[in-house]
Amino acid sequence: MNPELAIIRIKNLRLRTFIGIKDEEINNRQDVIINVTMHYYAEKARKTDDMEHALNYRTITKAIITLVEDNRFSLLEHLTGKILEIASEHPWVEYATVEVDKPHALRFADSVSLQLSWQRPE
């Protein structure tokens, strides 16, 4: 692994949104737990200690919060894909993965989750 490749992880971002296709899901917000991983080359940030050379995970997190809390989703696939778009839109991001958990979606299971990944074309 390249030592200049930084990996940022946003862990267990807990939000509430409308997600699902049943009436109860359409009418009531549910918890979702979001995990995002982004890889980017951080050589300049590491060497300069200057925020202008770093990937701003706070800005990315705010965009995810706005997306999730201000919209409705039928499918976990669609929600996860929209979050992945945000995680991968910065030109410095080389690789991103997003996993969204929907707690208590199934009886006898802690959660159902969906994970999607993206890699910058070479």
PDB file of C-alpha atoms in Angstrom:
ATOM      1  CA  MET A   1       0.000   0.000   0.000  1.00  0.00           C
ATOM      2  CA  ASN A   2       1.214   3.476  -0.840  1.00  0.00           C
ATOM      3  CA  PRO A   3       2.109   5.324   2.418  1.00  0.00           C
ATOM      4  CA  GLU A   4       0.634   8.533   1.008  1.00  0.00           C
ATOM      5  CA  LEU A   5      -2.781   6.928   0.546  1.00  0.00           C
ATOM      6  CA  ALA A   6      -4.963   8.005   3.454  1.00  0.00           C
ATOM      7  CA  ILE A   7      -8.092   6.162   4.471  1.00  0.00           C
ATOM      8  CA  ILE A   8     -10.833   8.190   6.108  1.00  0.00           C
ATOM      9  CA  ARG A   9     -13.611   6.275   7.846  1.00  0.00           C
ATOM     10  CA  ILE A  10     -16.874   7.787   9.009  1.00  0.00           C
ATOM     11  CA  LYS A  11     -18.111   5.185  11.471  1.00  0.00           C
ATOM     12  CA  ASN A  12     -21.635   4.523  12.656  1.00  0.00           C
ATOM     13  CA  LEU A  13     -23.276   7.761  11.559  1.00  0.00           C
ATOM     14  CA  ARG A  14     -26.748   7.325  13.064  1.00  0.00           C
ATOM     15  CA  LEU A  15     -29.549   9.123  11.264  1.00  0.00           C
ATOM     16  CA  ARG A  16     -33.292   8.832  10.780  1.00  0.00           C
ATOM     17  CA  THR A  17     -35.055   8.794   7.433  1.00  0.00           C
ATOM     18  CA  PHE A  18     -38.039   7.459   5.570  1.00  0.00           C
ATOM     19  CA  ILE A  19     -36.895   4.159   4.045  1.00  0.00           C
ATOM     20  CA  GLY A  20     -39.003   1.289   2.785  1.00  0.00           C
ATOM     21  CA  ILE A  21     -42.094   0.323   0.843  1.00  0.00           C
ATOM     22  CA  LYS A  22     -44.585  -0.694   3.559  1.00  0.00           C
ATOM     23  CA  ASP A  23     -47.066   1.918   4.814  1.00  0.00           C
ATOM     24  CA  GLU A  24     -45.443   1.925   8.240  1.00  0.00           C
ATOM     25  CA  GLU A  25     -42.032   2.613   6.653  1.00  0.00           C
ATOM     26  CA  ILE A  26     -43.406   5.311   4.355  1.00  0.00           C
ATOM     27  CA  ASN A  27     -45.121   7.141   7.223  1.00  0.00           C
ATOM     28  CA  ASN A  28     -42.497   6.819   9.971  1.00  0.00           C
ATOM     29  CA  ARG A  29     -38.820   7.649  10.075  1.00  0.00           C
ATOM     30  CA  GLN A  30     -36.486   4.770  10.798  1.00  0.00           C
ATOM     31  CA  ASP A  31     -32.954   4.571  12.079  1.00  0.00           C
ATOM     32  CA  VAL A  32     -30.139   3.922   9.636  1.00  0.00           C
ATOM     33  CA  ILE A  33     -26.473   3.456  10.462  1.00  0.00           C
ATOM     34  CA  ILE A  34     -24.009   4.636   7.840  1.00  0.00           C
ATOM     35  CA  ASN A  35     -20.350   3.725   7.428  1.00  0.00           C
ATOM     36  CA  VAL A  36     -18.262   5.442   4.767  1.00  0.00           C
ATOM     37  CA  THR A  37     -14.653   4.773   3.754  1.00  0.00           C
ATOM     38  CA  MET A  38     -12.738   7.055   1.383  1.00  0.00           C
ATOM     39  CA  HIS A  39      -9.198   6.633   0.094  1.00  0.00           C
ATOM     40  CA  TYR A  40      -7.230   9.653  -1.113  1.00  0.00           C
ATOM     41  CA  TYR A  41      -3.630  10.680  -1.598  1.00  0.00           C
ATOM     42  CA  ALA A  42      -2.732  12.791   1.431  1.00  0.00           C
ATOM     43  CA  GLU A  43       0.944  13.576   0.816  1.00  0.00           C
ATOM     44  CA  LYS A  44       0.430  17.356   0.748  1.00  0.00           C
ATOM     45  CA  ALA A  45      -1.787  17.349   3.841  1.00  0.00           C
ATOM     46  CA  ARG A  46       0.686  15.190   5.731  1.00  0.00           C
ATOM     47  CA  LYS A  47       3.634  17.389   4.807  1.00  0.00           C
ATOM     48  CA  THR A  48       2.035  20.836   5.126  1.00  0.00           C
ATOM     49  CA  ASP A  49      -0.510  20.449   7.940  1.00  0.00           C
ATOM     50  CA  ASP A  50      -2.747  22.705   5.834  1.00  0.00           C
ATOM     51  CA  MET A  51      -6.503  22.048   5.653  1.00  0.00           C
ATOM     52  CA  GLU A  52      -6.518  23.191   2.014  1.00  0.00           C
ATOM     53  CA  HIS A  53      -4.634  19.974   1.181  1.00  0.00           C
ATOM     54  CA  ALA A  54      -6.908  17.626   3.127  1.00  0.00           C
ATOM     55  CA  LEU A  55     -10.187  15.956   2.285  1.00  0.00           C
ATOM     56  CA  ASN A  56     -12.776  17.678   4.471  1.00  0.00           C
ATOM     57  CA  TYR A  57     -14.736  14.832   6.039  1.00  0.00           C
ATOM     58  CA  ARG A  58     -16.920  17.278   7.971  1.00  0.00           C
ATOM     59  CA  THR A  59     -18.253  18.799   4.733  1.00  0.00           C
ATOM     60  CA  ILE A  60     -18.873  15.315   3.321  1.00  0.00           C
ATOM     61  CA  THR A  61     -20.680  14.229   6.493  1.00  0.00           C
ATOM     62  CA  LYS A  62     -22.923  17.313   6.437  1.00  0.00           C
ATOM     63  CA  ALA A  63     -23.894  16.550   2.830  1.00  0.00           C
ATOM     64  CA  ILE A  64     -24.757  12.965   3.788  1.00  0.00           C
ATOM     65  CA  ILE A  65     -26.860  14.145   6.744  1.00  0.00           C
ATOM     66  CA  THR A  66     -28.784  16.576   4.539  1.00  0.00           C
ATOM     67  CA  LEU A  67     -29.398  13.900   1.888  1.00  0.00           C
ATOM     68  CA  VAL A  68     -30.613  11.291   4.363  1.00  0.00           C
ATOM     69  CA  GLU A  69     -32.739  13.500   6.594  1.00  0.00           C
ATOM     70  CA  ASP A  70     -34.375  15.578   3.834  1.00  0.00           C
ATOM     71  CA  ASN A  71     -35.449  12.769   1.485  1.00  0.00           C
ATOM     72  CA  ARG A  72     -37.498   9.594   1.248  1.00  0.00           C
ATOM     73  CA  PHE A  73     -36.204   6.308  -0.113  1.00  0.00           C
ATOM     74  CA  SER A  74     -37.969   3.115  -1.106  1.00  0.00           C
ATOM     75  CA  LEU A  75     -34.850   0.995  -1.505  1.00  0.00           C
ATOM     76  CA  LEU A  76     -31.693   0.574   0.530  1.00  0.00           C
ATOM     77  CA  GLU A  77     -29.853   0.291  -2.789  1.00  0.00           C
ATOM     78  CA  HIS A  78     -30.941   3.796  -3.837  1.00  0.00           C
ATOM     79  CA  LEU A  79     -30.066   5.386  -0.479  1.00  0.00           C
ATOM     80  CA  THR A  80     -26.662   3.691  -0.408  1.00  0.00           C
ATOM     81  CA  GLY A  81     -25.959   4.714  -4.004  1.00  0.00           C
ATOM     82  CA  LYS A  82     -26.781   8.370  -3.304  1.00  0.00           C
ATOM     83  CA  ILE A  83     -24.458   8.388  -0.298  1.00  0.00           C
ATOM     84  CA  LEU A  84     -21.729   6.772  -2.406  1.00  0.00           C
ATOM     85  CA  GLU A  85     -22.113   9.580  -4.952  1.00  0.00           C
ATOM     86  CA  ILE A  86     -21.363  12.110  -2.204  1.00  0.00           C
ATOM     87  CA  ALA A  87     -18.432  10.078  -0.852  1.00  0.00           C
ATOM     88  CA  SER A  88     -16.828   9.750  -4.275  1.00  0.00           C
ATOM     89  CA  GLU A  89     -17.534  13.140  -5.851  1.00  0.00           C
ATOM     90  CA  HIS A  90     -14.362  14.925  -4.710  1.00  0.00           C
ATOM     91  CA  PRO A  91     -11.647  14.605  -7.392  1.00  0.00           C
ATOM     92  CA  TRP A  92      -9.066  13.486  -4.826  1.00  0.00           C
ATOM     93  CA  VAL A  93     -11.053  10.382  -3.821  1.00  0.00           C
ATOM     94  CA  GLU A  94      -9.604   7.263  -5.450  1.00  0.00           C
ATOM     95  CA  TYR A  95     -11.878   4.682  -3.852  1.00  0.00           C
ATOM     96  CA  ALA A  96     -14.992   4.817  -1.679  1.00  0.00           C
ATOM     97  CA  THR A  97     -17.277   2.326  -0.046  1.00  0.00           C
ATOM     98  CA  VAL A  98     -20.549   2.887   1.780  1.00  0.00           C
ATOM     99  CA  GLU A  99     -22.496   0.507   3.971  1.00  0.00           C
ATOM    100  CA  VAL A 100     -25.974   1.359   5.241  1.00  0.00           C
ATOM    101  CA  ASP A 101     -27.588  -0.694   7.992  1.00  0.00           C
ATOM    102  CA  LYS A 102     -31.315  -0.747   8.596  1.00  0.00           C
ATOM    103  CA  PRO A 103     -31.668  -2.003  12.171  1.00  0.00           C
ATOM    104  CA  HIS A 104     -34.515  -4.386  12.987  1.00  0.00           C
ATOM    105  CA  ALA A 105     -35.568  -4.700   9.339  1.00  0.00           C
ATOM    106  CA  LEU A 106     -35.920  -8.449   9.796  1.00  0.00           C
ATOM    107  CA  ARG A 107     -37.257 -10.411  12.710  1.00  0.00           C
ATOM    108  CA  PHE A 108     -34.447 -12.221  14.562  1.00  0.00           C
ATOM    109  CA  ALA A 109     -31.713 -10.128  12.864  1.00  0.00           C
ATOM    110  CA  ASP A 110     -29.866  -7.114  14.243  1.00  0.00           C
ATOM    111  CA  SER A 111     -30.076  -5.370  10.896  1.00  0.00           C
ATOM    112  CA  VAL A 112     -30.011  -5.651   7.140  1.00  0.00           C
ATOM    113  CA  SER A 113     -27.202  -3.821   5.402  1.00  0.00           C
ATOM    114  CA  LEU A 114     -26.181  -3.013   1.881  1.00  0.00           C
ATOM    115  CA  GLN A 115     -22.671  -2.102   0.768  1.00  0.00           C
ATOM    116  CA  LEU A 116     -21.605  -0.444  -2.476  1.00  0.00           C
ATOM    117  CA  SER A 117     -18.111   0.509  -3.654  1.00  0.00           C
ATOM    118  CA  TRP A 118     -16.683   2.841  -6.268  1.00  0.00           C
ATOM    119  CA  GLN A 119     -13.206   3.176  -7.742  1.00  0.00           C
ATOM    120  CA  ARG A 120     -11.871   6.015  -9.886  1.00  0.00           C
ATOM    121  CA  PRO A 121     -11.240   4.768 -13.412  1.00  0.00           C
ATOM    122  CA  GLU A 122      -7.590   4.740 -14.399  1.00  0.00           C
TER     123      GLU A 122
END
